[in-house]
Amino acid sequence: MRAVQTAIILLSGVALAHPFGGTPSKRNPSDGYPNPTKDQLKDISWRADGTLSNAPPPPKLGESSKTAFQALAFGEEFEQAYFSSLLSNITNNVHGYRSHYRYKKSELVKMLTTVVAVTLACMLTVRQLQEELHAINAINVLKHFKVPVPMPCKYHFPTTNIDDAFALAESFTMLVVGTLQDVSQTLAINGDNGVVRAISSVIGQEGEQSGFYRSLLGRVPSEKPFLTTSVGAFAFSYIYNNFVVPGSCPFDISIINLPIFAKLDVKDCSKGLDIKPKDQTLTFTTDLTNIENAEMFIGDKGDGLFLTYFSGQLLPISEPIKNVKWHKGRITFDAFFPFKENVIQGLTVAALTTSNNFTAPAMVTGATIAGPALIQVNDKL
């Protein structure tokens, strides 16, 4: 797949999924997804506390905007599967999900049910665009422009308790918010102004979700004054590498014209999701075997490789890697985390890159060989 600097929208959708710590289960087809009847759509709207937009579809879409809508469907399906599985675990009293010190089970079920319905409504927004004229609907946009439509994959989720599940949800929700910034930029560049209003409303809704998760976790609800940006290829790679069951997608993944980078992990007990607020050295690992543009670095000392961070609206921050160790194609290395100088609270998005001195986030995609890793510094109440 060619590396393209394009947007990706990540909302939600229903899919086959591994529940947390469980085996694959099928979704409940009673909601009619992905082709609900009018009555099913009305029921979803009631549960989501709102209806779809009735704005007409956009008259045109640029090529990178079309890719964004393909990735939109891909990401939505993952997120809905995640929250559906989390809701199921709480409802069915799965060990680790039976209670939370801030909320009763009944309150959690109601809140999660609403979140699931809201995200499903967002998914239907993108799936019902042309036929229903209800919203900016990615799949109907794709159908309208005769672009291949990705369908749900199967997923596995790594958490085993309710707190870790919400912590992970808060992190990828903020990755969504950062990526939607990239979507807006791409749409603006392409002159696709017909969908910008709807995308902006989704950014706000995702931010509301994040504030709830942060409150639930005992963190300051508003993460930072300017939320961390990201790029489309990072969100696509993060979901594919961390949650998709290999070989489970019922379509050729290459129809989405975005690169999939090597999986990058933070080596600490929280897997990067609870880093202390201080300057420090972090350790990362990734397998660069058969990764394009990485061959020349395998077995070397790490010269020319950088750990590049996105934080807030700062330009990308690049730190040279050090203490490099190899085991065949797998590299383990350290990189400085410049917390104090840059006030790196909340979400940081990190990637292993072959250059530095980037003057815009979009420039990082073409230089990335592994990533992203998500890093969270949590301002706790």
Short mmCIF file of N, CA and C in Angstrom, two decimals, residues 88-261:
data_model
loop_
_atom_site.label_atom_id
_atom_site.label_comp_id
_atom_site.label_asym_id
_atom_site.label_seq_id
_atom_site.Cartn_x
_atom_site.Cartn_y
_atom_site.Cartn_z
N SER A 88 -21.56 -5.61 27.69
CA SER A 88 -21.95 -7.00 27.94
C SER A 88 -21.27 -7.54 29.19
N ASN A 89 -20.00 -7.22 29.37
CA ASN A 89 -19.28 -7.70 30.55
C ASN A 89 -19.86 -7.14 31.84
N ILE A 90 -20.23 -5.86 31.83
CA ILE A 90 -20.81 -5.25 33.03
C ILE A 90 -22.20 -5.84 33.29
N THR A 91 -23.00 -5.95 32.25
CA THR A 91 -24.36 -6.47 32.38
C THR A 91 -24.37 -7.91 32.89
N ASN A 92 -23.42 -8.71 32.44
CA ASN A 92 -23.38 -10.14 32.77
C ASN A 92 -22.48 -10.47 33.96
N ASN A 93 -22.05 -9.44 34.70
CA ASN A 93 -21.27 -9.64 35.92
C ASN A 93 -19.99 -10.45 35.69
N VAL A 94 -19.31 -10.18 34.58
CA VAL A 94 -18.03 -10.83 34.31
C VAL A 94 -17.02 -10.38 35.37
N HIS A 95 -16.20 -11.32 35.85
CA HIS A 95 -15.21 -11.00 36.88
C HIS A 95 -14.33 -9.84 36.42
N GLY A 96 -14.18 -8.85 37.29
CA GLY A 96 -13.41 -7.65 36.98
C GLY A 96 -14.27 -6.50 36.50
N TYR A 97 -15.55 -6.78 36.18
CA TYR A 97 -16.45 -5.76 35.65
C TYR A 97 -17.73 -5.64 36.46
N ARG A 98 -17.73 -6.15 37.69
CA ARG A 98 -18.97 -6.22 38.45
C ARG A 98 -19.36 -4.93 39.14
N SER A 99 -18.40 -4.06 39.38
CA SER A 99 -18.73 -2.83 40.09
C SER A 99 -17.66 -1.78 39.83
N HIS A 100 -17.99 -0.55 40.19
CA HIS A 100 -17.04 0.55 40.12
C HIS A 100 -17.31 1.45 41.31
N TYR A 101 -16.24 1.95 41.92
CA TYR A 101 -16.42 2.66 43.18
C TYR A 101 -17.19 3.96 43.05
N ARG A 102 -17.32 4.52 41.84
CA ARG A 102 -18.02 5.78 41.67
C ARG A 102 -19.48 5.61 41.23
N TYR A 103 -19.80 4.48 40.60
CA TYR A 103 -21.14 4.31 40.05
C TYR A 103 -21.68 2.91 40.34
N LYS A 104 -23.01 2.84 40.50
CA LYS A 104 -23.67 1.55 40.63
C LYS A 104 -23.71 0.86 39.27
N LYS A 105 -23.92 -0.45 39.30
CA LYS A 105 -24.02 -1.21 38.06
C LYS A 105 -25.11 -0.65 37.16
N SER A 106 -26.28 -0.34 37.72
CA SER A 106 -27.39 0.15 36.90
C SER A 106 -27.05 1.47 36.22
N GLU A 107 -26.29 2.33 36.92
CA GLU A 107 -25.89 3.60 36.33
C GLU A 107 -24.89 3.40 35.21
N LEU A 108 -23.93 2.49 35.41
CA LEU A 108 -22.96 2.20 34.36
C LEU A 108 -23.64 1.63 33.13
N VAL A 109 -24.58 0.72 33.34
CA VAL A 109 -25.27 0.11 32.21
C VAL A 109 -26.03 1.17 31.41
N LYS A 110 -26.72 2.08 32.11
CA LYS A 110 -27.46 3.13 31.40
C LYS A 110 -26.52 4.02 30.61
N MET A 111 -25.40 4.43 31.23
CA MET A 111 -24.48 5.32 30.53
C MET A 111 -23.84 4.64 29.33
N LEU A 112 -23.43 3.38 29.51
CA LEU A 112 -22.79 2.68 28.40
C LEU A 112 -23.79 2.37 27.30
N THR A 113 -25.03 2.06 27.68
CA THR A 113 -26.05 1.81 26.66
C THR A 113 -26.23 3.04 25.78
N THR A 114 -26.22 4.21 26.41
CA THR A 114 -26.35 5.45 25.65
C THR A 114 -25.14 5.66 24.76
N VAL A 115 -23.94 5.41 25.29
CA VAL A 115 -22.72 5.56 24.49
C VAL A 115 -22.77 4.64 23.28
N VAL A 116 -23.16 3.39 23.50
CA VAL A 116 -23.25 2.43 22.40
C VAL A 116 -24.25 2.91 21.36
N ALA A 117 -25.39 3.39 21.82
CA ALA A 117 -26.41 3.86 20.88
C ALA A 117 -25.94 5.09 20.12
N VAL A 118 -25.28 6.00 20.83
CA VAL A 118 -24.77 7.21 20.18
C VAL A 118 -23.77 6.84 19.10
N THR A 119 -22.83 5.95 19.44
CA THR A 119 -21.81 5.60 18.45
C THR A 119 -22.41 4.82 17.30
N LEU A 120 -23.43 4.01 17.57
CA LEU A 120 -24.10 3.32 16.48
C LEU A 120 -24.81 4.32 15.58
N ALA A 121 -25.42 5.34 16.19
CA ALA A 121 -26.07 6.36 15.38
C ALA A 121 -25.06 7.06 14.49
N CYS A 122 -23.85 7.31 15.02
CA CYS A 122 -22.80 7.91 14.20
C CYS A 122 -22.45 6.99 13.04
N MET A 123 -22.36 5.69 13.34
CA MET A 123 -22.05 4.74 12.29
C MET A 123 -23.13 4.76 11.22
N LEU A 124 -24.38 4.78 11.66
CA LEU A 124 -25.47 4.80 10.70
C LEU A 124 -25.49 6.12 9.94
N THR A 125 -25.04 7.18 10.59
CA THR A 125 -24.92 8.45 9.89
C THR A 125 -24.09 8.29 8.63
N VAL A 126 -22.95 7.58 8.77
CA VAL A 126 -22.10 7.42 7.60
C VAL A 126 -22.61 6.34 6.67
N ARG A 127 -23.41 5.41 7.15
CA ARG A 127 -23.88 4.31 6.30
C ARG A 127 -25.17 4.66 5.56
N GLN A 128 -25.87 5.68 5.95
CA GLN A 128 -27.16 5.98 5.35
C GLN A 128 -27.16 7.30 4.58
N LEU A 129 -26.01 7.77 4.18
CA LEU A 129 -25.91 9.12 3.61
C LEU A 129 -26.80 9.32 2.39
N GLN A 130 -26.51 8.62 1.30
CA GLN A 130 -27.23 8.92 0.06
C GLN A 130 -28.67 8.46 0.12
N GLU A 131 -28.90 7.22 0.54
CA GLU A 131 -30.25 6.66 0.50
C GLU A 131 -31.18 7.38 1.46
N GLU A 132 -30.75 7.68 2.65
CA GLU A 132 -31.61 8.28 3.66
C GLU A 132 -31.53 9.81 3.65
N LEU A 133 -30.46 10.35 3.16
CA LEU A 133 -30.21 11.80 3.24
C LEU A 133 -30.32 12.29 4.68
N HIS A 134 -29.95 11.46 5.61
CA HIS A 134 -30.05 11.81 7.02
C HIS A 134 -28.76 12.41 7.55
N ALA A 135 -27.64 12.11 6.94
CA ALA A 135 -26.40 12.56 7.53
C ALA A 135 -25.25 12.35 6.57
N ILE A 136 -24.09 12.78 7.03
CA ILE A 136 -22.87 12.53 6.27
C ILE A 136 -22.50 11.08 6.52
N ASN A 137 -22.81 10.25 5.57
CA ASN A 137 -22.79 8.81 5.79
C ASN A 137 -21.69 8.20 4.95
N ALA A 138 -20.65 7.68 5.62
CA ALA A 138 -19.44 7.28 4.92
C ALA A 138 -19.68 6.16 3.93
N ILE A 139 -20.40 5.15 4.32
CA ILE A 139 -20.54 4.01 3.42
C ILE A 139 -21.41 4.36 2.23
N ASN A 140 -22.47 5.13 2.45
CA ASN A 140 -23.26 5.55 1.30
C ASN A 140 -22.50 6.56 0.45
N VAL A 141 -21.63 7.34 1.07
CA VAL A 141 -20.74 8.19 0.29
C VAL A 141 -19.86 7.33 -0.60
N LEU A 142 -19.30 6.26 -0.01
CA LEU A 142 -18.46 5.35 -0.78
C LEU A 142 -19.26 4.70 -1.90
N LYS A 143 -20.48 4.26 -1.58
CA LYS A 143 -21.33 3.67 -2.61
C LYS A 143 -21.65 4.69 -3.69
N HIS A 144 -21.93 5.91 -3.25
CA HIS A 144 -22.26 6.98 -4.19
C HIS A 144 -21.13 7.23 -5.18
N PHE A 145 -19.89 7.17 -4.66
CA PHE A 145 -18.72 7.40 -5.51
C PHE A 145 -18.07 6.11 -6.00
N LYS A 146 -18.78 4.98 -5.79
CA LYS A 146 -18.33 3.66 -6.27
C LYS A 146 -16.94 3.31 -5.74
N VAL A 147 -16.76 3.54 -4.45
CA VAL A 147 -15.51 3.20 -3.75
C VAL A 147 -15.74 1.93 -2.94
N PRO A 148 -14.82 0.96 -2.94
CA PRO A 148 -15.00 -0.28 -2.17
C PRO A 148 -15.27 0.00 -0.70
N VAL A 149 -16.20 -0.75 -0.13
CA VAL A 149 -16.64 -0.54 1.25
C VAL A 149 -16.07 -1.63 2.15
N PRO A 150 -15.28 -1.28 3.18
CA PRO A 150 -14.81 -2.30 4.15
C PRO A 150 -15.94 -2.73 5.07
N MET A 151 -15.93 -4.00 5.45
CA MET A 151 -16.94 -4.55 6.34
C MET A 151 -16.29 -4.95 7.67
N PRO A 152 -17.10 -5.26 8.70
CA PRO A 152 -16.53 -5.52 10.03
C PRO A 152 -15.56 -6.69 10.06
N CYS A 153 -14.52 -6.55 10.90
CA CYS A 153 -13.56 -7.61 11.18
C CYS A 153 -13.94 -8.26 12.52
N LYS A 154 -13.11 -9.16 13.01
CA LYS A 154 -13.19 -9.65 14.37
C LYS A 154 -12.08 -8.97 15.18
N TYR A 155 -12.32 -8.83 16.48
CA TYR A 155 -11.39 -8.07 17.32
C TYR A 155 -11.07 -8.82 18.60
N HIS A 156 -9.91 -8.51 19.16
CA HIS A 156 -9.58 -8.96 20.51
C HIS A 156 -9.25 -7.72 21.34
N PHE A 157 -9.63 -7.76 22.62
CA PHE A 157 -9.43 -6.61 23.50
C PHE A 157 -8.57 -7.04 24.68
N PRO A 158 -7.56 -6.25 25.05
CA PRO A 158 -6.54 -6.71 26.00
C PRO A 158 -6.86 -6.52 27.47
N THR A 159 -7.91 -5.81 27.82
CA THR A 159 -8.14 -5.49 29.23
C THR A 159 -8.93 -6.58 29.94
N THR A 160 -8.76 -6.64 31.27
CA THR A 160 -9.42 -7.67 32.08
C THR A 160 -10.20 -7.10 33.26
N ASN A 161 -10.31 -5.76 33.35
CA ASN A 161 -11.09 -5.16 34.43
C ASN A 161 -11.65 -3.82 33.96
N ILE A 162 -12.60 -3.31 34.70
CA ILE A 162 -13.36 -2.16 34.26
C ILE A 162 -12.51 -0.89 34.20
N ASP A 163 -11.59 -0.70 35.14
CA ASP A 163 -10.77 0.51 35.14
C ASP A 163 -9.83 0.54 33.93
N ASP A 164 -9.17 -0.58 33.65
CA ASP A 164 -8.29 -0.63 32.49
C ASP A 164 -9.08 -0.47 31.19
N ALA A 165 -10.30 -1.00 31.17
CA ALA A 165 -11.13 -0.87 29.97
C ALA A 165 -11.48 0.58 29.70
N PHE A 166 -11.84 1.33 30.75
CA PHE A 166 -12.15 2.74 30.57
C PHE A 166 -10.90 3.55 30.26
N ALA A 167 -9.77 3.18 30.84
CA ALA A 167 -8.52 3.89 30.55
C ALA A 167 -8.14 3.74 29.09
N LEU A 168 -8.26 2.53 28.57
CA LEU A 168 -7.97 2.31 27.16
C LEU A 168 -8.97 3.05 26.28
N ALA A 169 -10.24 3.02 26.67
CA ALA A 169 -11.27 3.73 25.89
C ALA A 169 -10.99 5.22 25.85
N GLU A 170 -10.57 5.79 26.96
CA GLU A 170 -10.27 7.22 26.99
C GLU A 170 -9.11 7.54 26.06
N SER A 171 -8.11 6.67 26.02
CA SER A 171 -6.94 6.92 25.18
C SER A 171 -7.29 6.86 23.70
N PHE A 172 -7.99 5.80 23.28
CA PHE A 172 -8.27 5.75 21.84
C PHE A 172 -9.35 6.75 21.44
N THR A 173 -10.20 7.17 22.38
CA THR A 173 -11.16 8.23 22.06
C THR A 173 -10.44 9.53 21.77
N MET A 174 -9.39 9.83 22.55
CA MET A 174 -8.62 11.04 22.29
C MET A 174 -7.80 10.91 21.01
N LEU A 175 -7.40 9.70 20.66
CA LEU A 175 -6.77 9.50 19.35
C LEU A 175 -7.77 9.81 18.24
N VAL A 176 -9.03 9.43 18.44
CA VAL A 176 -10.10 9.77 17.50
C VAL A 176 -10.21 11.28 17.35
N VAL A 177 -10.24 12.00 18.47
CA VAL A 177 -10.37 13.45 18.43
C VAL A 177 -9.20 14.07 17.66
N GLY A 178 -7.99 13.57 17.91
CA GLY A 178 -6.84 14.07 17.18
C GLY A 178 -6.92 13.79 15.70
N THR A 179 -7.43 12.62 15.36
CA THR A 179 -7.52 12.24 13.96
C THR A 179 -8.61 13.02 13.24
N LEU A 180 -9.69 13.34 13.94
CA LEU A 180 -10.74 14.14 13.32
C LEU A 180 -10.25 15.55 12.97
N GLN A 181 -9.24 16.03 13.69
CA GLN A 181 -8.60 17.28 13.29
C GLN A 181 -7.96 17.13 11.92
N ASP A 182 -7.31 15.98 11.71
CA ASP A 182 -6.69 15.69 10.42
C ASP A 182 -7.74 15.57 9.32
N VAL A 183 -8.87 14.97 9.67
CA VAL A 183 -9.98 14.87 8.72
C VAL A 183 -10.42 16.26 8.28
N SER A 184 -10.63 17.14 9.24
CA SER A 184 -11.08 18.49 8.92
C SER A 184 -10.09 19.20 8.01
N GLN A 185 -8.80 19.02 8.30
CA GLN A 185 -7.76 19.64 7.47
C GLN A 185 -7.81 19.09 6.05
N THR A 186 -7.94 17.78 5.92
CA THR A 186 -7.99 17.15 4.60
C THR A 186 -9.20 17.62 3.81
N LEU A 187 -10.36 17.66 4.46
CA LEU A 187 -11.57 18.12 3.79
C LEU A 187 -11.42 19.56 3.33
N ALA A 188 -10.79 20.39 4.16
CA ALA A 188 -10.59 21.79 3.80
C ALA A 188 -9.68 21.91 2.58
N ILE A 189 -8.59 21.14 2.58
CA ILE A 189 -7.65 21.18 1.46
C ILE A 189 -8.34 20.74 0.16
N ASN A 190 -9.21 19.73 0.27
CA ASN A 190 -9.89 19.20 -0.91
C ASN A 190 -11.12 20.01 -1.32
N GLY A 191 -11.48 21.01 -0.52
CA GLY A 191 -12.68 21.78 -0.83
C GLY A 191 -13.96 21.03 -0.57
N ASP A 192 -13.90 20.00 0.28
CA ASP A 192 -15.08 19.19 0.60
C ASP A 192 -15.80 19.77 1.81
N ASN A 193 -16.26 21.00 1.68
CA ASN A 193 -16.83 21.71 2.82
C ASN A 193 -18.19 21.19 3.23
N GLY A 194 -18.84 20.36 2.40
CA GLY A 194 -20.18 19.90 2.71
C GLY A 194 -20.27 19.00 3.92
N VAL A 195 -19.16 18.43 4.37
CA VAL A 195 -19.19 17.50 5.50
C VAL A 195 -18.52 18.05 6.75
N VAL A 196 -17.94 19.23 6.67
CA VAL A 196 -17.15 19.75 7.78
C VAL A 196 -18.01 20.01 9.01
N ARG A 197 -19.21 20.53 8.84
CA ARG A 197 -20.07 20.83 9.99
C ARG A 197 -20.37 19.56 10.79
N ALA A 198 -20.70 18.48 10.09
CA ALA A 198 -21.00 17.22 10.77
C ALA A 198 -19.78 16.67 11.49
N ILE A 199 -18.62 16.76 10.85
CA ILE A 199 -17.40 16.26 11.48
C ILE A 199 -17.10 17.06 12.74
N SER A 200 -17.30 18.37 12.68
CA SER A 200 -17.05 19.20 13.86
C SER A 200 -17.97 18.82 15.01
N SER A 201 -19.22 18.48 14.71
CA SER A 201 -20.14 18.09 15.77
C SER A 201 -19.71 16.77 16.41
N VAL A 202 -19.13 15.89 15.61
CA VAL A 202 -18.65 14.61 16.14
C VAL A 202 -17.45 14.82 17.06
N ILE A 203 -16.57 15.76 16.72
CA ILE A 203 -15.43 16.06 17.59
C ILE A 203 -15.93 16.42 18.99
N GLY A 204 -16.94 17.27 19.05
CA GLY A 204 -17.49 17.64 20.35
C GLY A 204 -18.08 16.46 21.09
N GLN A 205 -18.79 15.59 20.38
CA GLN A 205 -19.41 14.43 21.03
C GLN A 205 -18.36 13.48 21.56
N GLU A 206 -17.28 13.25 20.81
CA GLU A 206 -16.19 12.40 21.28
C GLU A 206 -15.52 13.02 22.51
N GLY A 207 -15.40 14.36 22.51
CA GLY A 207 -14.82 15.03 23.66
C GLY A 207 -15.67 14.86 24.91
N GLU A 208 -16.99 14.89 24.74
CA GLU A 208 -17.88 14.62 25.88
C GLU A 208 -17.64 13.22 26.44
N GLN A 209 -17.51 12.24 25.55
CA GLN A 209 -17.24 10.88 26.00
C GLN A 209 -15.95 10.82 26.81
N SER A 210 -14.90 11.46 26.28
CA SER A 210 -13.61 11.43 26.96
C SER A 210 -13.69 12.06 28.34
N GLY A 211 -14.41 13.18 28.46
CA GLY A 211 -14.56 13.82 29.76
C GLY A 211 -15.24 12.92 30.77
N PHE A 212 -16.23 12.15 30.31
CA PHE A 212 -16.89 11.19 31.20
C PHE A 212 -15.92 10.11 31.65
N TYR A 213 -15.17 9.53 30.71
CA TYR A 213 -14.22 8.48 31.09
C TYR A 213 -13.18 9.01 32.06
N ARG A 214 -12.71 10.23 31.82
CA ARG A 214 -11.70 10.81 32.71
C ARG A 214 -12.27 11.04 34.11
N SER A 215 -13.51 11.50 34.20
CA SER A 215 -14.15 11.66 35.51
C SER A 215 -14.30 10.31 36.21
N LEU A 216 -14.69 9.31 35.45
CA LEU A 216 -14.86 7.97 35.99
C LEU A 216 -13.55 7.44 36.56
N LEU A 217 -12.44 7.83 35.93
CA LEU A 217 -11.12 7.35 36.33
C LEU A 217 -10.45 8.25 37.37
N GLY A 218 -11.16 9.29 37.83
CA GLY A 218 -10.60 10.18 38.84
C GLY A 218 -9.57 11.15 38.29
N ARG A 219 -9.76 11.58 37.04
CA ARG A 219 -8.85 12.53 36.40
C ARG A 219 -9.58 13.85 36.15
N VAL A 220 -8.83 14.92 35.97
CA VAL A 220 -9.43 16.19 35.57
C VAL A 220 -10.18 15.97 34.26
N PRO A 221 -11.47 16.33 34.20
CA PRO A 221 -12.28 15.98 33.01
C PRO A 221 -11.76 16.53 31.70
N SER A 222 -11.32 17.79 31.70
CA SER A 222 -10.79 18.38 30.47
C SER A 222 -9.29 18.15 30.43
N GLU A 223 -8.84 17.45 29.40
CA GLU A 223 -7.47 16.95 29.37
C GLU A 223 -6.42 18.04 29.30
N LYS A 224 -6.58 18.98 28.38
CA LYS A 224 -5.59 20.05 28.17
C LYS A 224 -6.24 21.14 27.33
N PRO A 225 -5.65 22.35 27.28
CA PRO A 225 -6.30 23.45 26.56
C PRO A 225 -6.40 23.23 25.05
N PHE A 226 -5.40 22.59 24.44
CA PHE A 226 -5.43 22.28 23.02
C PHE A 226 -5.15 20.79 22.86
N LEU A 227 -6.15 20.06 22.41
CA LEU A 227 -6.06 18.60 22.39
C LEU A 227 -5.07 18.12 21.35
N THR A 228 -4.47 16.97 21.64
CA THR A 228 -3.40 16.43 20.79
C THR A 228 -3.92 16.06 19.41
N THR A 229 -3.17 16.47 18.40
CA THR A 229 -3.51 16.13 17.03
C THR A 229 -2.92 14.78 16.65
N SER A 230 -3.32 14.28 15.50
CA SER A 230 -2.75 13.04 14.98
C SER A 230 -2.93 13.03 13.47
N VAL A 231 -2.59 11.90 12.84
CA VAL A 231 -2.77 11.75 11.40
C VAL A 231 -3.51 10.44 11.13
N GLY A 232 -4.16 10.37 9.98
CA GLY A 232 -5.03 9.24 9.69
C GLY A 232 -4.35 7.90 9.71
N ALA A 233 -3.16 7.81 9.14
CA ALA A 233 -2.47 6.52 9.08
C ALA A 233 -2.16 5.98 10.46
N PHE A 234 -1.95 6.85 11.44
CA PHE A 234 -1.66 6.39 12.80
C PHE A 234 -2.87 5.69 13.41
N ALA A 235 -4.04 6.28 13.28
CA ALA A 235 -5.24 5.66 13.85
C ALA A 235 -5.54 4.33 13.17
N PHE A 236 -5.40 4.29 11.86
CA PHE A 236 -5.63 3.05 11.10
C PHE A 236 -4.68 1.96 11.57
N SER A 237 -3.39 2.28 11.68
CA SER A 237 -2.40 1.29 12.12
C SER A 237 -2.64 0.86 13.56
N TYR A 238 -3.00 1.81 14.42
CA TYR A 238 -3.20 1.48 15.83
C TYR A 238 -4.32 0.46 16.00
N ILE A 239 -5.43 0.67 15.35
CA ILE A 239 -6.55 -0.27 15.46
C ILE A 239 -6.18 -1.61 14.84
N TYR A 240 -5.59 -1.59 13.66
CA TYR A 240 -5.26 -2.85 12.97
C TYR A 240 -4.26 -3.66 13.78
N ASN A 241 -3.23 -3.02 14.29
CA ASN A 241 -2.16 -3.74 14.99
C ASN A 241 -2.55 -4.20 16.39
N ASN A 242 -3.41 -3.47 17.06
CA ASN A 242 -3.70 -3.76 18.46
C ASN A 242 -5.00 -4.51 18.71
N PHE A 243 -5.92 -4.51 17.75
CA PHE A 243 -7.25 -5.07 18.04
C PHE A 243 -7.80 -6.04 17.00
N VAL A 244 -7.37 -5.96 15.76
CA VAL A 244 -7.93 -6.81 14.72
C VAL A 244 -7.34 -8.22 14.80
N VAL A 245 -8.19 -9.23 14.80
CA VAL A 245 -7.74 -10.62 14.74
C VAL A 245 -7.16 -10.87 13.35
N PRO A 246 -5.90 -11.30 13.26
CA PRO A 246 -5.27 -11.49 11.94
C PRO A 246 -6.10 -12.38 11.03
N GLY A 247 -6.27 -11.93 9.81
CA GLY A 247 -6.99 -12.71 8.82
C GLY A 247 -8.50 -12.69 8.94
N SER A 248 -9.04 -11.88 9.85
CA SER A 248 -10.49 -11.92 10.12
C SER A 248 -11.29 -10.92 9.30
N CYS A 249 -10.63 -9.98 8.63
CA CYS A 249 -11.38 -8.97 7.88
C CYS A 249 -11.93 -9.58 6.59
N PRO A 250 -13.21 -9.42 6.32
CA PRO A 250 -13.83 -10.02 5.14
C PRO A 250 -13.63 -9.20 3.87
N PHE A 251 -12.50 -8.52 3.78
CA PHE A 251 -12.17 -7.73 2.60
C PHE A 251 -10.66 -7.61 2.55
N ASP A 252 -10.13 -7.25 1.40
CA ASP A 252 -8.70 -7.03 1.24
C ASP A 252 -8.35 -5.70 1.90
N ILE A 253 -7.54 -5.75 2.95
CA ILE A 253 -7.24 -4.55 3.73
C ILE A 253 -6.58 -3.47 2.87
N SER A 254 -5.97 -3.87 1.75
CA SER A 254 -5.28 -2.90 0.90
C SER A 254 -6.24 -1.99 0.14
N ILE A 255 -7.57 -2.26 0.21
CA ILE A 255 -8.50 -1.33 -0.44
C ILE A 255 -8.51 0.01 0.27
N ILE A 256 -8.08 0.03 1.53
CA ILE A 256 -7.92 1.30 2.26
C ILE A 256 -6.50 1.77 2.01
N ASN A 257 -6.35 2.81 1.25
CA ASN A 257 -5.04 3.24 0.75
C ASN A 257 -4.27 4.02 1.82
N LEU A 258 -4.01 3.33 2.91
CA LEU A 258 -3.22 3.87 4.01
C LEU A 258 -2.18 2.83 4.41
N PRO A 259 -1.01 3.28 4.88
CA PRO A 259 0.01 2.33 5.31
C PRO A 259 -0.33 1.72 6.67
N ILE A 260 0.14 0.50 6.89
CA ILE A 260 0.10 -0.11 8.21
C ILE A 260 1.54 -0.25 8.68
N PHE A 261 1.88 0.49 9.72
CA PHE A 261 3.24 0.49 10.24
C PHE A 261 3.46 -0.69 11.19
#
